[in-house]
Coordinates of C-alpha atoms in Angstrom, one line a residue:
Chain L
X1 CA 71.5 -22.3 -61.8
X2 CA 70.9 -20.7 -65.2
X3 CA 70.8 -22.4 -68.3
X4 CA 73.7 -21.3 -69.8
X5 CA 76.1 -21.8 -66.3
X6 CA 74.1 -25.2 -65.8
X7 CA 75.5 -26.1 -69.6
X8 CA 79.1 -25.3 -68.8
X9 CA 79.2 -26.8 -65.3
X10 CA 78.4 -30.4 -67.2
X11 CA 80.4 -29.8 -70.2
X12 CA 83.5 -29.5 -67.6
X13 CA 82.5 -32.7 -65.2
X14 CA 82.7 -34.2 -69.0
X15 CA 86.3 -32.7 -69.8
X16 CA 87.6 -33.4 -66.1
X17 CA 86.1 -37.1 -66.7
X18 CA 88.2 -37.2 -69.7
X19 CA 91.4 -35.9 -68.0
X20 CA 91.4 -39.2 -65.9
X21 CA 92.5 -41.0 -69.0
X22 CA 94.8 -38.5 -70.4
X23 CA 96.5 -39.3 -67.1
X24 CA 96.7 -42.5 -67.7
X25 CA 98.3 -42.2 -71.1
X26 CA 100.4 -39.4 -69.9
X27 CA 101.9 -41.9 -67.0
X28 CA 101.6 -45.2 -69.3
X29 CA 103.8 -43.8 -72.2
X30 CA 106.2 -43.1 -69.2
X31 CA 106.0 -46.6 -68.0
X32 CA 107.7 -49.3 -69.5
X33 CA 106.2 -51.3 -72.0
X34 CA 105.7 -54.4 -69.5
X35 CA 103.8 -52.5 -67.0
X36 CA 101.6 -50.1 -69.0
X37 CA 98.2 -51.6 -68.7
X38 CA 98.6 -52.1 -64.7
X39 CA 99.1 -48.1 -64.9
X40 CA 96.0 -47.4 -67.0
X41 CA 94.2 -50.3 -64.8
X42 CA 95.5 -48.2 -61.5
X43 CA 94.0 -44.8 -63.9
X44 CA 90.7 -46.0 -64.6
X45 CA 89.8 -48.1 -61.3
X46 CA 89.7 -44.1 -59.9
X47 CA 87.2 -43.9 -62.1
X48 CA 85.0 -47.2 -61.4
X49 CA 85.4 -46.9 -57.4
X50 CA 85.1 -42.9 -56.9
X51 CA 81.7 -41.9 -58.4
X52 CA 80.0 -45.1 -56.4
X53 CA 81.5 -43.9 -53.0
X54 CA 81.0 -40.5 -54.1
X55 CA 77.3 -40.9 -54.2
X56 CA 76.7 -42.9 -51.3
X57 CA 79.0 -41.1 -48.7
X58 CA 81.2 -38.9 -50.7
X59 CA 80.0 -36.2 -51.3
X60 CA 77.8 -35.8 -47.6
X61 CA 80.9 -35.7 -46.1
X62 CA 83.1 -33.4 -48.0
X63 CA 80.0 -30.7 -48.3
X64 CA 77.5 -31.3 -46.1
X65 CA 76.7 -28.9 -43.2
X66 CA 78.5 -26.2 -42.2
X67 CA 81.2 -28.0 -40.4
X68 CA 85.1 -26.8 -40.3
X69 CA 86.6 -29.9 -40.5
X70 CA 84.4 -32.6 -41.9
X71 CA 81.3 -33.1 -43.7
X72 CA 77.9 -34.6 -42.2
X73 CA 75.4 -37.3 -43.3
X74 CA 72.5 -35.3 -44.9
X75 CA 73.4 -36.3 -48.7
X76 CA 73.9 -40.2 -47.6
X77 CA 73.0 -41.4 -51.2
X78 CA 72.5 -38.1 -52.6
X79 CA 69.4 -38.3 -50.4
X80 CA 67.0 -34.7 -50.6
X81 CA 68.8 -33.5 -53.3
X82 CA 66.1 -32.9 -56.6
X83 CA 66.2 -31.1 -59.9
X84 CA 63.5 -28.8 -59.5
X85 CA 64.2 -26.0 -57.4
X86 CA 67.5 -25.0 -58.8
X87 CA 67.7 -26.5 -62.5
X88 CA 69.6 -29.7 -61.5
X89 CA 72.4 -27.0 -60.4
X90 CA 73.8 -29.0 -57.4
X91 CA 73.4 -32.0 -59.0
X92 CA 75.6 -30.6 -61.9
X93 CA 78.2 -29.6 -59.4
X94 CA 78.2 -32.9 -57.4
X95 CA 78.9 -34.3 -60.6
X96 CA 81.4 -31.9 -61.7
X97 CA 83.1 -32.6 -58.2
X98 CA 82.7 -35.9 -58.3
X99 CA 85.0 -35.9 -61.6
X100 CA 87.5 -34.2 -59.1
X101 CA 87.6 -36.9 -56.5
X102 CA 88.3 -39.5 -59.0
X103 CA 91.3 -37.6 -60.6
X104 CA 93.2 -36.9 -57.3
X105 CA 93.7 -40.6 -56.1
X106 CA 94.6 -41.3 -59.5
X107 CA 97.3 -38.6 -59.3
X108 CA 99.3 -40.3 -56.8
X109 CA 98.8 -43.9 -59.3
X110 CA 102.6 -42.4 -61.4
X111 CA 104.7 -42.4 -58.0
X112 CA 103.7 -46.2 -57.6
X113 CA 103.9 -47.0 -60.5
X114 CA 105.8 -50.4 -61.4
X115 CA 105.8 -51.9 -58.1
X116 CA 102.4 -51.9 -56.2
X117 CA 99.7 -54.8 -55.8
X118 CA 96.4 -54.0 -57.7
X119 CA 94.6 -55.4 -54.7
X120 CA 96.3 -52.7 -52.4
X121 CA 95.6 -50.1 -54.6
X122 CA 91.9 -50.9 -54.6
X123 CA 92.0 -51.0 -51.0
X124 CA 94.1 -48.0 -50.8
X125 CA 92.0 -45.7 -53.0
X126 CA 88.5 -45.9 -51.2
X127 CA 91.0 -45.4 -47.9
X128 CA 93.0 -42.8 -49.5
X129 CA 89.7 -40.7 -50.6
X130 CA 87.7 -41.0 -47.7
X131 CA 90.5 -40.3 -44.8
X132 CA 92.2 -37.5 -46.9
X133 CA 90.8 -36.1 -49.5
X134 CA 87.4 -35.5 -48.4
X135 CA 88.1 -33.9 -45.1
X136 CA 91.0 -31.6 -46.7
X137 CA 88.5 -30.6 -49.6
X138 CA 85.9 -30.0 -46.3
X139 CA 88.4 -27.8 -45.0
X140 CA 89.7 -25.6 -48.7
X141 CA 86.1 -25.3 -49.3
X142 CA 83.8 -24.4 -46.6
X143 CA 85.9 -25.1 -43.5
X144 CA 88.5 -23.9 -41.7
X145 CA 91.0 -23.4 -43.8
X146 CA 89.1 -21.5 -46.6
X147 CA 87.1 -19.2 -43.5
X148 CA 90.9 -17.9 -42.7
X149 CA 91.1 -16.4 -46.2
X150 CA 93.2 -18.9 -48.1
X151 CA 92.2 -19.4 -51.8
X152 CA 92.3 -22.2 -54.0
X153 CA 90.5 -22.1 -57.2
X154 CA 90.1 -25.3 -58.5
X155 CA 92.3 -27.7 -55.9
X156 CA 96.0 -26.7 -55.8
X157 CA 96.0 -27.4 -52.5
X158 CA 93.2 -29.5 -52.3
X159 CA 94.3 -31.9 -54.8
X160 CA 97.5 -31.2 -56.1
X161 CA 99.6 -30.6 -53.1
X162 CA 97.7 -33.2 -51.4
X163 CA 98.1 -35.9 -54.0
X164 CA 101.8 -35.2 -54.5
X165 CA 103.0 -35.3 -50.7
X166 CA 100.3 -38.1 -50.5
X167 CA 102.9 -40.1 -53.4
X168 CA 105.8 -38.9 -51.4
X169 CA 104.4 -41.1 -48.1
X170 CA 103.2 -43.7 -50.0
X171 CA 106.9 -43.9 -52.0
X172 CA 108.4 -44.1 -48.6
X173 CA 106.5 -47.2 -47.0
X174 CA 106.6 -48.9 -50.7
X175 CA 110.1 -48.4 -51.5
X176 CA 112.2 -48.4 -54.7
X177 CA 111.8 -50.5 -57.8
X178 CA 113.9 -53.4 -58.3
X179 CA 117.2 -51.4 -59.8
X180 CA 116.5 -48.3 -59.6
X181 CA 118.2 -46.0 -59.7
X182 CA 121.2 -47.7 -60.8
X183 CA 118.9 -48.7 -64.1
X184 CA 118.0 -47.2 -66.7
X185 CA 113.8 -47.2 -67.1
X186 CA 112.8 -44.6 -69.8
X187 CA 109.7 -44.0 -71.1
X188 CA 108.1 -47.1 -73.5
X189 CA 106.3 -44.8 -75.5
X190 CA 107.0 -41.3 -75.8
X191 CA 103.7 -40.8 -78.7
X192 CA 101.8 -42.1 -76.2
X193 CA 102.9 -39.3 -73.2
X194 CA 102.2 -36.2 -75.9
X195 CA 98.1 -37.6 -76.4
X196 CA 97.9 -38.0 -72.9
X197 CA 99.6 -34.4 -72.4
X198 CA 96.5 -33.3 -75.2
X199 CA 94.3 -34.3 -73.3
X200 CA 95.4 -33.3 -69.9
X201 CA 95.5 -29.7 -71.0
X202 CA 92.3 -30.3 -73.4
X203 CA 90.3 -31.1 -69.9
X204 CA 92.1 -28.8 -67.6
X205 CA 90.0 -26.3 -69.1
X206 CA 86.9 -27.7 -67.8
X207 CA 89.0 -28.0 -64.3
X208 CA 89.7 -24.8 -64.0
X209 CA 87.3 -22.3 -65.7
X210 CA 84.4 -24.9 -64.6
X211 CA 85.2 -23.9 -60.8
X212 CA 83.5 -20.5 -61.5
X213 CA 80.8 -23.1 -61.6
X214 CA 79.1 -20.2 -63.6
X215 CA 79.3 -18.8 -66.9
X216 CA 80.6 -15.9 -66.6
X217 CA 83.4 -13.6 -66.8
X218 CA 85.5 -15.4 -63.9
X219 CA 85.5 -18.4 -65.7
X220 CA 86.7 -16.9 -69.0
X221 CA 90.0 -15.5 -67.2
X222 CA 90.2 -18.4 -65.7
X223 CA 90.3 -20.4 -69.0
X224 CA 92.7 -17.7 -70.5
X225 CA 95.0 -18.1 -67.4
X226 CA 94.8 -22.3 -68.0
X227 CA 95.9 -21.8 -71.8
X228 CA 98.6 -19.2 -70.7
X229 CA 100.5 -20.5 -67.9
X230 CA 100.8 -24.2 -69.6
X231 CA 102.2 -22.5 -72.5
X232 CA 104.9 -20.6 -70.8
X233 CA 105.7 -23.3 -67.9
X234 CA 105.9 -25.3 -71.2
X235 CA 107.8 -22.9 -73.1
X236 CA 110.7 -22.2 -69.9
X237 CA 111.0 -26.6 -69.3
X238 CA 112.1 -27.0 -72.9
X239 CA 114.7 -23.8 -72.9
X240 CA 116.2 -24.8 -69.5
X241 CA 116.9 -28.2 -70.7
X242 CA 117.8 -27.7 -73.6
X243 CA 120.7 -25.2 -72.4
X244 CA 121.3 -27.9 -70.0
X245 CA 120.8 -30.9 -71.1
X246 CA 121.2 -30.9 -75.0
X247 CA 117.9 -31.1 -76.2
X248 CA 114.4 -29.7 -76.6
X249 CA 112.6 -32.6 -75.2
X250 CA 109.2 -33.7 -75.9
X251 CA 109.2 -35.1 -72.3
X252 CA 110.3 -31.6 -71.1
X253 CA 107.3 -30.1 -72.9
X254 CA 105.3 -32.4 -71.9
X255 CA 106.7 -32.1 -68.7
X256 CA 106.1 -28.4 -68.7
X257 CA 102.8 -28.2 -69.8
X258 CA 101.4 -30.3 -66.8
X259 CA 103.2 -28.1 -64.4
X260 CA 102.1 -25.0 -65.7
X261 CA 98.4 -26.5 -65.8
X262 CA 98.7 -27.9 -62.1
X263 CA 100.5 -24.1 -60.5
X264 CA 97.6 -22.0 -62.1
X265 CA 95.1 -24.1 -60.6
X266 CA 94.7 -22.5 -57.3
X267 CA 95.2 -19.0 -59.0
X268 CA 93.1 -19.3 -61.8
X269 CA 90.0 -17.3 -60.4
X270 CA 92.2 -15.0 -59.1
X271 CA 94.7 -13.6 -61.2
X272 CA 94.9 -11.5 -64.1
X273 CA 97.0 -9.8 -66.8
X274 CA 100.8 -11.3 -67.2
X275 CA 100.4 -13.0 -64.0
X276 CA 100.0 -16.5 -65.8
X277 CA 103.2 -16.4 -67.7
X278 CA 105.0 -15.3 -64.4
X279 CA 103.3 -18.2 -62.3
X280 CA 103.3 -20.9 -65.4
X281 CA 107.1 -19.7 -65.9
X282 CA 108.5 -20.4 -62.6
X283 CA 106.3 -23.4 -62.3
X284 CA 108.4 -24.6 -65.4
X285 CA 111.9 -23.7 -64.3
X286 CA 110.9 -24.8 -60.3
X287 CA 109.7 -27.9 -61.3
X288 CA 112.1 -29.0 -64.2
X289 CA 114.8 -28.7 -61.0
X290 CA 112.6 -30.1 -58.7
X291 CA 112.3 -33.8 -60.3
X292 CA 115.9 -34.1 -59.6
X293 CA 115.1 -34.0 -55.8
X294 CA 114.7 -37.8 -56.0
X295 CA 117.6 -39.2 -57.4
X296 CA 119.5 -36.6 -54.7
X297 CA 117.4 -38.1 -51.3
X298 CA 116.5 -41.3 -53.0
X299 CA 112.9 -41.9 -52.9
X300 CA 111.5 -43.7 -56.1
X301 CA 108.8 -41.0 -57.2
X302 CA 108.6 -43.3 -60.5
X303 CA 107.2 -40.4 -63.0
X304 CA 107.7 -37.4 -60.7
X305 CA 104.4 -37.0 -58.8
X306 CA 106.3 -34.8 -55.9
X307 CA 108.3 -33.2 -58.7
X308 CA 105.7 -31.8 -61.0
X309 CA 102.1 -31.9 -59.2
X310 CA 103.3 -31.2 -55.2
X311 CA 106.3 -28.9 -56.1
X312 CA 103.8 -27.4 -58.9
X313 CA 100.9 -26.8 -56.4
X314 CA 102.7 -25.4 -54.1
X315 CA 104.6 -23.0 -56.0
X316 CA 101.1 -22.1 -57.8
X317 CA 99.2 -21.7 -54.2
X318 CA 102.1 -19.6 -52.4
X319 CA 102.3 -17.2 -55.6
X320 CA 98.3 -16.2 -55.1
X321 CA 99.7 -14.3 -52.2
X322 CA 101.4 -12.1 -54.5
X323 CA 99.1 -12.1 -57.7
X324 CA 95.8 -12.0 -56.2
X325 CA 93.6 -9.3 -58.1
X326 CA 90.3 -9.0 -56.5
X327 CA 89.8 -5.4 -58.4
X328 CA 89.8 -7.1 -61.4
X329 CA 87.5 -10.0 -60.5
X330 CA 85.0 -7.6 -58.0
X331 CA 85.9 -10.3 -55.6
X332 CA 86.0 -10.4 -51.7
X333 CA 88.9 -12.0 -51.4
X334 CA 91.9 -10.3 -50.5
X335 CA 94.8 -8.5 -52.5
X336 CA 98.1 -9.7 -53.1
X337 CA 101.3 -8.3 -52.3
X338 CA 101.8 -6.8 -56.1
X339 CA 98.2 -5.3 -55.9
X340 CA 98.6 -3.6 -52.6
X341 CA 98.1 -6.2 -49.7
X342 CA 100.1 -6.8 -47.2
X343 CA 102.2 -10.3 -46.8
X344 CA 98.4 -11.4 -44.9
X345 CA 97.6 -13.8 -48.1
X346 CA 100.7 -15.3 -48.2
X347 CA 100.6 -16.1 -44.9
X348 CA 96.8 -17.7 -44.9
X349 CA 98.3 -19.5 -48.3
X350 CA 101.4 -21.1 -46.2
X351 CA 99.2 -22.1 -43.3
X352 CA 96.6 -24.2 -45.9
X353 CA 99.5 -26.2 -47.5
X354 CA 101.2 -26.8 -44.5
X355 CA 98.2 -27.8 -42.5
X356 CA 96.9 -29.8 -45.5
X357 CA 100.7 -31.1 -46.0
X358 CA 101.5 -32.6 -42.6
X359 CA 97.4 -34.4 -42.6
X360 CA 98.1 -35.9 -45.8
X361 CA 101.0 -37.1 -45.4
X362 CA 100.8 -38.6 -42.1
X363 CA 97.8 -40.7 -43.0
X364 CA 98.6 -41.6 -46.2
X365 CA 101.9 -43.2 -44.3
X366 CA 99.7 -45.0 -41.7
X367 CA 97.1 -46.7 -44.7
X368 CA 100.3 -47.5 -46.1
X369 CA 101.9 -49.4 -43.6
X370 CA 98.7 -50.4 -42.2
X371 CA 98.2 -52.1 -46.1
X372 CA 102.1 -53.5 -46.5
X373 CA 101.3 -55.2 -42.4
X374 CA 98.3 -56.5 -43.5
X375 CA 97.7 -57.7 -47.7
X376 CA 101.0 -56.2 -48.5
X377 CA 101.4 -53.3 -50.8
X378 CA 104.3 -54.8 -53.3
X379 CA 104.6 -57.5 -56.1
X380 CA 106.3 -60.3 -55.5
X381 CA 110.0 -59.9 -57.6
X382 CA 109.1 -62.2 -60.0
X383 CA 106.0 -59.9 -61.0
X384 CA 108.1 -57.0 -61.0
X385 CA 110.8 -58.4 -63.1
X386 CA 108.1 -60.0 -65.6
X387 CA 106.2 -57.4 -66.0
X388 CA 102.9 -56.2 -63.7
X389 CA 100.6 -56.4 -67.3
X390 CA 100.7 -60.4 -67.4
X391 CA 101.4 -60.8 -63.7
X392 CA 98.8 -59.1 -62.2
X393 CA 95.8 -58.6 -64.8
X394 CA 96.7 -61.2 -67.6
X395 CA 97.0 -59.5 -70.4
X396 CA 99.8 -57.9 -72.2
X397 CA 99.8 -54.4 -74.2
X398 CA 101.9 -55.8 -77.3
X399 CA 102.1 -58.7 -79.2
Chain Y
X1 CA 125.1 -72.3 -101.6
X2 CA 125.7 -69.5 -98.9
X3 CA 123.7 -68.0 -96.1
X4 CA 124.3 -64.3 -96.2
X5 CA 123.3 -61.9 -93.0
X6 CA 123.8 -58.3 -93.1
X7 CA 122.7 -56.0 -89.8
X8 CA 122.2 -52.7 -91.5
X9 CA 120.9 -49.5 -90.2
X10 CA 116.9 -49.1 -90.0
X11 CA 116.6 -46.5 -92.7
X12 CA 118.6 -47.9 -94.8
X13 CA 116.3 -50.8 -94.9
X14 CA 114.5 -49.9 -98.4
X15 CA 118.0 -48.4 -99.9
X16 CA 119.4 -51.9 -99.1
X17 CA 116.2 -53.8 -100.8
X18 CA 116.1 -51.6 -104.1
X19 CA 119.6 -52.8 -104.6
X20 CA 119.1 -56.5 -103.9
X21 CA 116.2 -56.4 -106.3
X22 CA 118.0 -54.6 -108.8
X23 CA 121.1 -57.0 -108.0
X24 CA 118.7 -60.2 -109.0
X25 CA 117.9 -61.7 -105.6
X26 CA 114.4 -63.0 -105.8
X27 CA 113.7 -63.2 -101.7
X28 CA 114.9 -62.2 -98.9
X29 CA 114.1 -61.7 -95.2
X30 CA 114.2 -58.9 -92.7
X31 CA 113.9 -58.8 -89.3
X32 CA 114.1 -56.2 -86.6
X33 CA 116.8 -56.2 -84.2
X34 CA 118.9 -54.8 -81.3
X35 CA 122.2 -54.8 -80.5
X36 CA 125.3 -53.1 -80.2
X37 CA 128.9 -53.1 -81.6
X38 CA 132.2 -51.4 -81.0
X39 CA 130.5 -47.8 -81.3
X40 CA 128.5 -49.4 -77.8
X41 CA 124.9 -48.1 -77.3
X42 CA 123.9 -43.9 -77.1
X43 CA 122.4 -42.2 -74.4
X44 CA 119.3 -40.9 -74.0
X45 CA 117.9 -38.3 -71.2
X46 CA 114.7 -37.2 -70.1
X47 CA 113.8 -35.2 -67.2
X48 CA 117.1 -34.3 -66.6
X49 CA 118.0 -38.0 -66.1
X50 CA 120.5 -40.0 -68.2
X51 CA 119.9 -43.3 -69.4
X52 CA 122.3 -45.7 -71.3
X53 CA 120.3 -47.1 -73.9
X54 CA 122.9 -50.5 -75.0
X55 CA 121.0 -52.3 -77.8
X56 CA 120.6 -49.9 -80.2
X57 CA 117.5 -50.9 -83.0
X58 CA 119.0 -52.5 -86.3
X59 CA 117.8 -54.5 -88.8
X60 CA 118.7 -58.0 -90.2
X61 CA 118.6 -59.5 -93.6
X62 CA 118.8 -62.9 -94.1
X63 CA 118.9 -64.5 -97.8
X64 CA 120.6 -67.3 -99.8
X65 CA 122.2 -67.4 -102.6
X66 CA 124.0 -69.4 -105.2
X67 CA 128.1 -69.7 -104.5
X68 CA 128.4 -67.1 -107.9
X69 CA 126.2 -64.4 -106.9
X70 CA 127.9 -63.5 -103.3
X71 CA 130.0 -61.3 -104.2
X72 CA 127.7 -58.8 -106.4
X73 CA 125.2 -59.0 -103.0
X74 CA 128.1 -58.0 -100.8
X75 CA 129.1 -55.0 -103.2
X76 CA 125.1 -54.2 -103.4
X77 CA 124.5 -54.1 -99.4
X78 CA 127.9 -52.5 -99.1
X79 CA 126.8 -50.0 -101.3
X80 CA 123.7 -49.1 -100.3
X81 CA 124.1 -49.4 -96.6
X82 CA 127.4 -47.5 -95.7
X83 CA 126.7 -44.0 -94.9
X84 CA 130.4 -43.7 -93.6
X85 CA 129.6 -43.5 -90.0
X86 CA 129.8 -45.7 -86.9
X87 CA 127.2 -48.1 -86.5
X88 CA 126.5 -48.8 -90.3
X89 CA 126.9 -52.5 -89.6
X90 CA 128.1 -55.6 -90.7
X91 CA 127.7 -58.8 -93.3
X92 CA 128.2 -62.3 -92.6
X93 CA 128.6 -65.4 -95.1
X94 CA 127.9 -68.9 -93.9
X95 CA 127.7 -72.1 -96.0
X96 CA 124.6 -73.8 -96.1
X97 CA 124.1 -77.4 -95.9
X98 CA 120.8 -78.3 -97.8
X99 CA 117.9 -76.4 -98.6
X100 CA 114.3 -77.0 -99.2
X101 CA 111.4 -75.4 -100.8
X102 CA 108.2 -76.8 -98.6
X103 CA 106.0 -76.5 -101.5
X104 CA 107.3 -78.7 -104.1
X105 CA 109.9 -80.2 -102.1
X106 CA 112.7 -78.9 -104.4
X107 CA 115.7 -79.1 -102.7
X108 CA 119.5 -77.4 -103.5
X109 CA 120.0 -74.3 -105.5
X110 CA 116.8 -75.2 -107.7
X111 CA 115.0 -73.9 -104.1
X112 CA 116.3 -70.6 -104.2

């Protein structure tokens, strides 16, 4: 890798790093003020547990050989892999990847929020990553899935539609919080949501225009498509509710922003021109509709993890099938329908989220249940109605 | 000697304490409440979602004063509290049995 991609590739591992926490803040200000350090605590445990397993099995298995459905052993502890031959360049992107593995787990942290044990979480992460993640990244990139022509920049499908139907199973086996939805639960700290929502977008950069995992042109489009599509997704959330609801929220922003970021993930690489504002726009509108789909079937997605980053991805992935630009990009991939393809891409799109839908979900329900059978995967009601911070890890976020 | 509480708006807070100073009290306290009256709580929605919000955030004085000087502290909070709408709160008088000053032990109106 040359020095000047090499230098990129670990400035964005750094920025994705750093999105793990704007998560966290992003989700905690959401949370209510009793329960905020269990949601950071659920945040940054991703962080502690995923780079260890990452490096000892991780990776191997997610990359390794040329499989199309799983990785192998040859990179068991990062074994064979130096920093001579290629300038430390797959050691960059292992790390850079790495980063990744620990966001997506942590994605699904907002839809239990509230509720879950800490110990089932730690047992449900290492489960979660190593059962789904890994073999649906195997398949996106360098399996099955990605040989049939599908496309997915930097992990719409991958790890946003897969971490939001993931929080839809895991919703379903944990059930609802104690009163909701008859009860009010607003967000404790609206400040706190807006620095997380800085961040987020601040290390989406790295997400996205770091999967060129080069420093080149690909990546700058890529960048300018990040900054675009959160503005506009942004721009529509706030409009819509504010015609519908009353107000320009800073929740709706907020709200916005993150679904822009997470629907021009997939297409970053690929798209060109206007097509962020179109993509980022619907994401907005789409999604600001779509986190009333729990209140209408009743499952407790807490803070909207279906909602924003399944309903998001999705909508992101399936519009590649109609934006793809590989004229501008001098890319092998093929065209979407508004650049002269046929309805091929689409197609290849809807087969990668449904296949990677219907694995997700269906294990994620079965570590569930297999967790609630055996430790049991909720607080007891007096820790829910006291508050998970004191309950579970002893400390309390105010005084 | 009388106990008076008022439960004022939060920004009148400062408003209320310029015109206590000015009116001669020498101490006071504040406190920050919740709590709702006839005007009930407001709502509040985000994502779409409504929420009732019922304790609305007030504040509380608390300070006593000599039988005399009441009523020129209920014109002075009345004053600088009411902004005319619902919600701008309420004052209370209660009598007050004995009062002490911990530091020298002065006790009655001398403690004020």
């Amino acid at each position: 890798m040359d020095a000047g991609s090499l230098t990129w590739v670990l400035v964005s591992a750094a920025m994705v790093l750093f999105m793990t926490p704007g998560l966290a803040f992003f989700y905690g200000g959401m949370d209510r003020e009793r329960n905020v350090l269990n949601m950071l605590m659920m945040n940054f445990y991703c962080v502690l547990i995923v780079p260890v397993l990452w490096m000892i099995l991780g990776y191997s298995l997610a990359q390794g050989g040329s499989g199309n459905f799983i990785g192998n052993f040859d990179f068991l502890f990062l074994d064979g892999i130096g920093i001579l031959d290629d300038n430390g360049g797959q050691l960059a992107t292992i790390a850079f990847l790495g980063m990744f593995a620990a966001i997506t787990p942590a994605l699904i942290s907002g839809a239990v929020a509230d509720r879950m044990k800490f110990s089932a979480w730690a047992i449900f992460v290492p489960l979660w990553l190593l059962l789904v993640y890994v073999p649906v990244f195997k398949w996106v990139y360098g399996g099955w899935l990605g040989d049939r022509g599908s496309l997915d920049f930097a992990g719409g499908t991958a790890i946003h539609v897969n971490a939001g139907i993931a929080a839809l199973a895991a919703v379903l086996v944990l059930g609802k919080r104690k009163g909701w939805p008859k009860e009010g639960q607003p967000p404790h700290s609206m400040p706190l949501v807006m620095i997380g929502t800085g961040i987020l977008w601040f290390g989406w950069f790295g997400f996205n225009a770091g999967s060129a995992l080069a420093a080149n042109g690909q990546a700058t489009q890529a960048f300018m498509n990040t900054f675009l599509a959160a503005a506009a997704a942004g721009l529509v959330w706030v409009v819509v509710e504010w015609k519908r609801d009353g107000h320009p929220t800073n929740l709706g922003a907020a709200s916005g922003i993150v679904a822009g970021l997470v629907a021009i993930t997939p297409a970053a690489g690929y798209v060109s021109g206007a097509a962020p504002l179109v993509i980022g726009g619907i994401a907005g509108l789409v999604c600001c509709y779509a986190v009333k789909l729990k209140s209408k079937f009743l499952f407790d997605d807490a803070l909207d993890v279906v909602g924003v980053h399944f309903v998001g991805g999705l909508v992101g992935s399936l519009l590649i099938g109609f934006f793809a630009n590989p004229e501008f990009f001098d890319g092998t991939f093929e065209e979407g329908i508004f650049y002269g393809g046929d309805a091929g891409l689409l197609l290849e799109q809807a087969i990668a989220n449904l296949s990677a839908i219907v694995w997700s979900f269906a294990i994620t329900f079965v570590i569930m249940v297999v967790l609630k059978k055996t430790i049991g995967v909720r607080v007891d009601e007096q820790v829910e109605t006291t508050g998970l911070d004191f309950g579970l890890h002893g400390e309390s976020a105010y005084h | 000697m009388k106990l008076i509480t008022a439960i004022i708006k939060p920004f009148k807070l400062d408003d209320v304490k310029d015109a206590l100073k000015a009116a001669g009290v020498q101490g006071l306290t504040v406190s920050e409440v919740r709590g709702f009256g006839r005007q009930g709580g407001h709502s509040e929605t985000y994502r779409g979602a409504e929420y009732k919000i019922d304790f609305v955030p007030k504040v509380r004085f608390e300070l006593v004063v000599e039988d005399g000087a009441v009523d020129p502290v209920i014109a002075a909070i009345k004053a600088a509290a009411s902004t005319g709408k619902i919600g701008d709160g309420k004052i209370w008088i209660t009598d007050i049995d004995r009062l002490i000053r911990i530091r020298t032990g002065e006790e009655g109106p001398d403690a004020i």
